[in-house]
PDB file of N, CA, C and O in Angstrom:
ATOM      1  N   MET A  31      89.672 123.399  84.034  1.00 69.00           N
ATOM      2  CA  MET A  31      91.835 123.861  83.996  1.00 69.00           C
ATOM      3  C   MET A  31      92.400 122.644  84.326  1.00 69.00           C
ATOM      4  O   MET A  31      91.993 121.737  85.627  1.00 69.00           O
ATOM      5  N   ILE A  32      92.313 122.209  83.084  1.00 75.00           N
ATOM      6  CA  ILE A  32      93.637 120.683  83.251  1.00 75.00           C
ATOM      7  C   ILE A  32      95.343 121.621  83.772  1.00 75.00           C
ATOM      8  O   ILE A  32      95.908 122.096  82.581  1.00 75.00           O
ATOM      9  N   LYS A  33      96.513 121.598  84.422  1.00 78.00           N
ATOM     10  CA  LYS A  33      97.326 121.705  85.122  1.00 78.00           C
ATOM     11  C   LYS A  33      98.458 120.389  84.405  1.00 78.00           C
ATOM     12  O   LYS A  33      97.082 119.378  85.669  1.00 78.00           O
ATOM     13  N   THR A  34      99.548 120.505  83.485  1.00 84.00           N
ATOM     14  CA  THR A  34     100.114 119.245  83.960  1.00 84.00           C
ATOM     15  C   THR A  34     102.178 119.727  84.388  1.00 84.00           C
ATOM     16  O   THR A  34     101.976 120.853  84.505  1.00 84.00           O
ATOM     17  N   TYR A  35     102.180 118.705  85.335  1.00 79.00           N
ATOM     18  CA  TYR A  35     103.541 119.293  85.638  1.00 79.00           C
ATOM     19  C   TYR A  35     104.279 117.696  85.749  1.00 79.00           C
ATOM     20  O   TYR A  35     104.043 116.814  85.678  1.00 79.00           O
ATOM     21  N   ILE A  36     105.569 117.867  85.272  1.00 85.00           N
ATOM     22  CA  ILE A  36     106.358 117.053  84.825  1.00 85.00           C
ATOM     23  C   ILE A  36     107.543 117.377  85.853  1.00 85.00           C
ATOM     24  O   ILE A  36     108.304 117.498  85.765  1.00 85.00           O
ATOM     25  N   ILE A  37     107.747 116.084  86.863  1.00 85.00           N
ATOM     26  CA  ILE A  37     108.452 115.679  87.579  1.00 85.00           C
ATOM     27  C   ILE A  37     109.141 114.772  87.888  1.00 85.00           C
ATOM     28  O   ILE A  37     108.620 113.447  87.667  1.00 85.00           O
ATOM     29  N   ASN A  38     110.601 115.190  87.148  1.00 89.00           N
ATOM     30  CA  ASN A  38     111.158 113.712  86.846  1.00 89.00           C
ATOM     31  C   ASN A  38     112.108 112.853  88.377  1.00 89.00           C
ATOM     32  O   ASN A  38     111.793 114.135  89.543  1.00 89.00           O
ATOM     33  N   PRO A  39     112.320 111.805  87.409  1.00 91.00           N
ATOM     34  CA  PRO A  39     112.800 110.865  89.078  1.00 91.00           C
ATOM     35  C   PRO A  39     113.774 111.952  90.408  1.00 91.00           C
ATOM     36  O   PRO A  39     115.007 112.398  89.510  1.00 91.00           O
ATOM     37  N   GLY A  40     113.593 111.944  91.124  1.00 92.00           N
ATOM     38  CA  GLY A  40     115.089 112.833  92.205  1.00 92.00           C
ATOM     39  C   GLY A  40     114.387 113.880  92.265  1.00 92.00           C
ATOM     40  O   GLY A  40     114.994 114.824  92.816  1.00 92.00           O
ATOM     41  N   GLU A  41     113.749 114.638  91.582  1.00 92.00           N
ATOM     42  CA  GLU A  41     113.169 116.188  91.845  1.00 92.00           C
ATOM     43  C   GLU A  41     111.671 115.866  92.288  1.00 92.00           C
ATOM     44  O   GLU A  41     111.209 114.837  92.924  1.00 92.00           O
ATOM     45  N   LYS A  42     111.564 117.351  93.535  1.00 91.00           N
ATOM     46  CA  LYS A  42     110.594 117.148  94.562  1.00 91.00           C
ATOM     47  C   LYS A  42     109.634 117.924  94.052  1.00 91.00           C
ATOM     48  O   LYS A  42     110.132 118.980  92.981  1.00 91.00           O
ATOM     49  N   PRO A  43     108.663 118.182  94.292  1.00 89.00           N
ATOM     50  CA  PRO A  43     106.939 118.968  94.338  1.00 89.00           C
ATOM     51  C   PRO A  43     107.461 120.373  94.646  1.00 89.00           C
ATOM     52  O   PRO A  43     107.712 120.601  95.072  1.00 89.00           O
ATOM     53  N   THR A  44     106.855 121.612  94.189  1.00 90.00           N
ATOM     54  CA  THR A  44     107.177 122.294  94.978  1.00 90.00           C
ATOM     55  C   THR A  44     105.992 123.188  95.631  1.00 90.00           C
ATOM     56  O   THR A  44     105.061 121.887  95.755  1.00 90.00           O
ATOM     57  N   GLU A  45     106.194 123.315  96.463  1.00 94.00           N
ATOM     58  CA  GLU A  45     105.260 123.892  97.230  1.00 94.00           C
ATOM     59  C   GLU A  45     103.726 124.338  96.797  1.00 94.00           C
ATOM     60  O   GLU A  45     102.924 123.854  97.559  1.00 94.00           O
ATOM     61  N   GLU A  46     103.989 125.795  96.248  1.00 92.00           N
ATOM     62  CA  GLU A  46     103.114 125.595  94.988  1.00 92.00           C
ATOM     63  C   GLU A  46     101.837 124.746  94.615  1.00 92.00           C
ATOM     64  O   GLU A  46     101.330 124.747  94.818  1.00 92.00           O
ATOM     65  N   GLN A  47     103.051 123.390  94.105  1.00 89.00           N
ATOM     66  CA  GLN A  47     102.496 122.272  93.385  1.00 89.00           C
ATOM     67  C   GLN A  47     101.685 121.289  94.363  1.00 89.00           C
ATOM     68  O   GLN A  47     100.082 120.793  94.498  1.00 89.00           O
ATOM     69  N   LEU A  48     102.192 121.667  95.644  1.00 91.00           N
ATOM     70  CA  LEU A  48     102.229 120.477  96.547  1.00 91.00           C
ATOM     71  C   LEU A  48     100.388 121.665  96.934  1.00 91.00           C
ATOM     72  O   LEU A  48      99.674 121.029  97.741  1.00 91.00           O
ATOM     73  N   LYS A  49      99.986 122.974  97.317  1.00 93.00           N
ATOM     74  CA  LYS A  49      98.660 123.115  98.019  1.00 93.00           C
ATOM     75  C   LYS A  49      97.785 123.568  96.967  1.00 93.00           C
ATOM     76  O   LYS A  49      96.604 122.965  97.358  1.00 93.00           O
ATOM     77  N   GLU A  50      98.006 123.227  95.255  1.00 90.00           N
ATOM     78  CA  GLU A  50      97.629 122.969  94.121  1.00 90.00           C
ATOM     79  C   GLU A  50      96.404 121.645  94.445  1.00 90.00           C
ATOM     80  O   GLU A  50      95.551 121.345  94.098  1.00 90.00           O
ATOM     81  N   VAL A  51      97.712 120.316  94.546  1.00 88.00           N
ATOM     82  CA  VAL A  51      97.270 119.548  94.411  1.00 88.00           C
ATOM     83  C   VAL A  51      95.994 119.012  95.618  1.00 88.00           C
ATOM     84  O   VAL A  51      94.803 118.107  95.730  1.00 88.00           O
ATOM     85  N   GLU A  52      96.371 120.121  96.739  1.00 92.00           N
ATOM     86  CA  GLU A  52      95.569 120.158  97.508  1.00 92.00           C
ATOM     87  C   GLU A  52      94.161 120.141  97.898  1.00 92.00           C
ATOM     88  O   GLU A  52      92.914 119.552  98.212  1.00 92.00           O
ATOM     89  N   ALA A  53      93.934 121.265  96.832  1.00 92.00           N
ATOM     90  CA  ALA A  53      92.750 122.204  96.371  1.00 92.00           C
ATOM     91  C   ALA A  53      91.488 121.340  96.279  1.00 92.00           C
ATOM     92  O   ALA A  53      91.117 121.355  96.393  1.00 92.00           O
ATOM     93  N   ALA A  54      93.191 120.836  95.052  1.00 89.00           N
ATOM     94  CA  ALA A  54      92.292 120.100  94.012  1.00 89.00           C
ATOM     95  C   ALA A  54      91.831 118.174  94.331  1.00 89.00           C
ATOM     96  O   ALA A  54      90.090 118.229  93.452  1.00 89.00           O
ATOM     97  N   LYS A  55      91.787 118.480  95.884  1.00 90.00           N
ATOM     98  CA  LYS A  55      91.039 116.843  96.233  1.00 90.00           C
ATOM     99  C   LYS A  55      90.613 116.689  96.526  1.00 90.00           C
ATOM    100  O   LYS A  55      89.844 116.134  97.187  1.00 90.00           O
ATOM    101  N   ASN A  56      90.175 118.281  97.224  1.00 92.00           N
ATOM    102  CA  ASN A  56      88.661 118.324  97.494  1.00 92.00           C
ATOM    103  C   ASN A  56      87.720 119.089  96.598  1.00 92.00           C
ATOM    104  O   ASN A  56      86.590 118.621  97.487  1.00 92.00           O
ATOM    105  N   LYS A  57      87.883 119.072  95.532  1.00 91.00           N
ATOM    106  CA  LYS A  57      86.532 119.625  94.157  1.00 91.00           C
ATOM    107  C   LYS A  57      86.416 117.928  94.452  1.00 91.00           C
ATOM    108  O   LYS A  57      86.801 117.252  94.107  1.00 91.00           O
ATOM    109  N   PRO A  58      85.307 118.712  93.992  1.00 91.00           N
ATOM    110  CA  PRO A  58      84.337 117.249  93.181  1.00 91.00           C
ATOM    111  C   PRO A  58      84.027 116.903  91.543  1.00 91.00           C
ATOM    112  O   PRO A  58      84.789 118.325  91.102  1.00 91.00           O
ATOM    113  N   ILE A  59      84.542 116.037  91.220  1.00 87.00           N
ATOM    114  CA  ILE A  59      84.214 115.319  89.978  1.00 87.00           C
ATOM    115  C   ILE A  59      83.406 115.735  89.695  1.00 87.00           C
ATOM    116  O   ILE A  59      82.211 115.393  89.943  1.00 87.00           O
ATOM    117  N   THR A  60      83.095 116.625  87.698  1.00 88.00           N
ATOM    118  CA  THR A  60      82.264 117.109  87.116  1.00 88.00           C
ATOM    119  C   THR A  60      82.751 115.889  86.408  1.00 88.00           C
ATOM    120  O   THR A  60      83.726 116.186  85.074  1.00 88.00           O
ATOM    121  N   PHE A  61      81.133 115.596  85.529  1.00 88.00           N
ATOM    122  CA  PHE A  61      80.836 114.318  84.813  1.00 88.00           C
ATOM    123  C   PHE A  61      80.309 115.042  83.608  1.00 88.00           C
ATOM    124  O   PHE A  61      78.908 116.510  83.978  1.00 88.00           O
ATOM    125  N   ASP A  62      80.602 114.916  82.142  1.00 88.00           N
ATOM    126  CA  ASP A  62      79.917 115.723  80.828  1.00 88.00           C
ATOM    127  C   ASP A  62      79.793 114.999  80.420  1.00 88.00           C
ATOM    128  O   ASP A  62      79.854 113.111  80.149  1.00 88.00           O
ATOM    129  N   LYS A  63      78.597 115.091  78.844  1.00 88.00           N
ATOM    130  CA  LYS A  63      78.217 114.079  78.255  1.00 88.00           C
ATOM    131  C   LYS A  63      80.343 113.529  77.265  1.00 88.00           C
ATOM    132  O   LYS A  63      79.462 112.195  76.099  1.00 88.00           O
ATOM    133  N   ASP A  64      81.411 114.243  77.461  1.00 87.00           N
ATOM    134  CA  ASP A  64      82.412 113.444  77.181  1.00 87.00           C
ATOM    135  C   ASP A  64      83.400 112.508  77.862  1.00 87.00           C
ATOM    136  O   ASP A  64      83.615 111.975  77.860  1.00 87.00           O
ATOM    137  N   SER A  65      82.287 113.140  79.047  1.00 85.00           N
ATOM    138  CA  SER A  65      83.097 112.214  79.985  1.00 85.00           C
ATOM    139  C   SER A  65      82.581 111.520  81.250  1.00 85.00           C
ATOM    140  O   SER A  65      82.728 112.134  81.959  1.00 85.00           O
ATOM    141  N   GLU A  66      81.386 110.813  81.228  1.00 90.00           N
ATOM    142  CA  GLU A  66      80.491 110.704  81.769  1.00 90.00           C
ATOM    143  C   GLU A  66      81.418 109.185  82.422  1.00 90.00           C
ATOM    144  O   GLU A  66      82.065 108.840  82.716  1.00 90.00           O
ATOM    145  N   GLU A  67      80.247 109.302  83.839  1.00 92.00           N
ATOM    146  CA  GLU A  67      80.521 108.185  84.213  1.00 92.00           C
ATOM    147  C   GLU A  67      80.644 106.879  84.202  1.00 92.00           C
ATOM    148  O   GLU A  67      79.712 106.236  83.086  1.00 92.00           O
ATOM    149  N   MET A  68      81.522 106.481  84.547  1.00 91.00           N
ATOM    150  CA  MET A  68      81.613 104.875  83.922  1.00 91.00           C
ATOM    151  C   MET A  68      81.243 103.953  85.361  1.00 91.00           C
ATOM    152  O   MET A  68      80.923 104.161  86.639  1.00 91.00           O
ATOM    153  N   SER A  69      80.233 102.446  84.663  1.00 93.00           N
ATOM    154  CA  SER A  69      79.439 102.081  85.438  1.00 93.00           C
ATOM    155  C   SER A  69      80.707 100.295  86.718  1.00 93.00           C
ATOM    156  O   SER A  69      81.780 100.934  85.619  1.00 93.00           O
ATOM    157  N   PRO A  70      80.080  99.959  87.100  1.00 92.00           N
ATOM    158  CA  PRO A  70      80.918  99.525  87.576  1.00 92.00           C
ATOM    159  C   PRO A  70      81.948  98.030  86.680  1.00 92.00           C
ATOM    160  O   PRO A  70      82.899  98.051  87.340  1.00 92.00           O
ATOM    161  N   ALA A  71      80.801  97.864  85.773  1.00 95.00           N
ATOM    162  CA  ALA A  71      81.373  96.971  85.398  1.00 95.00           C
ATOM    163  C   ALA A  71      82.727  97.095  83.880  1.00 95.00           C
ATOM    164  O   ALA A  71      83.836  96.915  83.724  1.00 95.00           O
ATOM    165  N   MET A  72      82.446  98.792  83.483  1.00 92.00           N
ATOM    166  CA  MET A  72      83.208  99.910  82.896  1.00 92.00           C
ATOM    167  C   MET A  72      84.779  99.819  83.652  1.00 92.00           C
ATOM    168  O   MET A  72      85.651 100.197  83.215  1.00 92.00           O
ATOM    169  N   ILE A  73      84.813 100.055  84.659  1.00 92.00           N
ATOM    170  CA  ILE A  73      86.024 100.725  85.409  1.00 92.00           C
ATOM    171  C   ILE A  73      86.961  98.985  85.399  1.00 92.00           C
ATOM    172  O   ILE A  73      87.628  99.258  85.210  1.00 92.00           O
ATOM    173  N   LYS A  74      86.120  97.830  86.089  1.00 95.00           N
ATOM    174  CA  LYS A  74      86.680  96.265  86.038  1.00 95.00           C
ATOM    175  C   LYS A  74      87.791  96.191  84.464  1.00 95.00           C
ATOM    176  O   LYS A  74      88.553  95.728  84.098  1.00 95.00           O
ATOM    177  N   ALA A  75      86.444  96.958  83.810  1.00 94.00           N
ATOM    178  CA  ALA A  75      87.756  96.489  82.117  1.00 94.00           C
ATOM    179  C   ALA A  75      88.149  97.684  82.196  1.00 94.00           C
ATOM    180  O   ALA A  75      89.076  97.275  81.541  1.00 94.00           O
ATOM    181  N   PHE A  76      88.513  98.728  81.865  1.00 93.00           N
ATOM    182  CA  PHE A  76      89.291  99.565  82.007  1.00 93.00           C
ATOM    183  C   PHE A  76      90.797  99.375  82.734  1.00 93.00           C
ATOM    184  O   PHE A  76      91.702  99.255  82.765  1.00 93.00           O
ATOM    185  N   ARG A  77      90.480  98.990  84.020  1.00 93.00           N
ATOM    186  CA  ARG A  77      91.629  98.592  85.196  1.00 93.00           C
ATOM    187  C   ARG A  77      92.357  97.660  84.354  1.00 93.00           C
ATOM    188  O   ARG A  77      93.399  96.841  84.375  1.00 93.00           O
ATOM    189  N   SER A  78      91.168  96.419  84.125  1.00 93.00           N
ATOM    190  CA  SER A  78      92.472  95.286  83.068  1.00 93.00           C
ATOM    191  C   SER A  78      93.216  95.686  81.576  1.00 93.00           C
ATOM    192  O   SER A  78      94.072  94.818  81.637  1.00 93.00           O
ATOM    193  N   VAL A  79      92.621  96.612  80.922  1.00 92.00           N
ATOM    194  CA  VAL A  79      93.298  96.655  79.806  1.00 92.00           C
ATOM    195  C   VAL A  79      94.056  97.663  80.828  1.00 92.00           C
ATOM    196  O   VAL A  79      95.223  97.065  79.908  1.00 92.00           O
ATOM    197  N   ALA A  80      93.952  98.614  81.400  1.00 91.00           N
ATOM    198  CA  ALA A  80      95.705  98.888  81.721  1.00 91.00           C
ATOM    199  C   ALA A  80      96.537  98.825  81.697  1.00 91.00           C
ATOM    200  O   ALA A  80      98.012  98.783  81.895  1.00 91.00           O
ATOM    201  N   ALA A  81      96.274  97.625  83.186  1.00 90.00           N
ATOM    202  CA  ALA A  81      97.423  96.288  84.273  1.00 90.00           C
ATOM    203  C   ALA A  81      97.853  95.396  82.413  1.00 90.00           C
ATOM    204  O   ALA A  81      99.108  95.733  83.148  1.00 90.00           O
ATOM    205  N   HIS A  82      96.860  95.465  81.516  1.00 89.00           N
ATOM    206  CA  HIS A  82      98.146  94.475  79.881  1.00 89.00           C
ATOM    207  C   HIS A  82      98.633  95.084  80.119  1.00 89.00           C
ATOM    208  O   HIS A  82     100.162  94.712  79.249  1.00 89.00           O
ATOM    209  N   ARG A  83      98.634  96.348  79.428  1.00 88.00           N
ATOM    210  CA  ARG A  83      99.280  97.875  78.974  1.00 88.00           C
ATOM    211  C   ARG A  83     100.623  97.917  79.286  1.00 88.00           C
ATOM    212  O   ARG A  83     101.146  97.814  78.860  1.00 88.00           O
ATOM    213  N   ASN A  84      99.980  97.722  81.369  1.00 86.00           N
ATOM    214  CA  ASN A  84     101.026  98.686  81.555  1.00 86.00           C
ATOM    215  C   ASN A  84     102.813  97.087  81.776  1.00 86.00           C
ATOM    216  O   ASN A  84     103.309  97.846  81.524  1.00 86.00           O
ATOM    217  N   ARG A  85     102.497  95.944  81.615  1.00 86.00           N
ATOM    218  CA  ARG A  85     102.381  94.763  81.657  1.00 86.00           C
ATOM    219  C   ARG A  85     103.821  94.919  79.980  1.00 86.00           C
ATOM    220  O   ARG A  85     104.831  94.463  80.765  1.00 86.00           O
ATOM    221  N   ARG A  86     102.667  95.525  78.751  1.00 77.00           N
ATOM    222  CA  ARG A  86     103.289  95.557  78.242  1.00 77.00           C
ATOM    223  C   ARG A  86     104.769  96.201  77.945  1.00 77.00           C
ATOM    224  O   ARG A  86     106.130  96.028  77.326  1.00 77.00           O
ATOM    225  N   LYS A  87     104.496  97.009  78.829  1.00 67.00           N
ATOM    226  CA  LYS A  87     105.233  98.804  78.693  1.00 67.00           C
ATOM    227  C   LYS A  87     106.419  98.304  79.452  1.00 67.00           C
ATOM    228  O   LYS A  87     108.135  98.595  78.638  1.00 67.00           O
ATOM    229  N   ASP A  88     106.619  97.415  80.249  1.00 58.00           N
ATOM    230  CA  ASP A  88     107.879  97.327  81.412  1.00 58.00           C
ATOM    231  C   ASP A  88     109.272  95.854  80.806  1.00 58.00           C
ATOM    232  O   ASP A  88     109.771  96.204  81.031  1.00 58.00           O
ATOM    233  N   VAL A  89     107.995  95.527  79.359  1.00 53.00           N
ATOM    234  CA  VAL A  89     109.392  94.751  79.352  1.00 53.00           C
ATOM    235  C   VAL A  89     110.318  95.040  78.019  1.00 53.00           C
ATOM    236  O   VAL A  89     110.047  96.007  77.819  1.00 53.00           O
TER     237      VAL A  89
END
């Protein structure tokens, strides 16, 4: 299950939200056929594309 919280600048997460994040941090990552584990080469390519995208957004 995926939960999304939107925390705007200046807001702080609630204690409940912080506890959920801490609990999730200790759970293992589960990969499936729709979301397979990435190889080191795929991670490098993803980071490169994400960095390029983020540079374009800041302009």
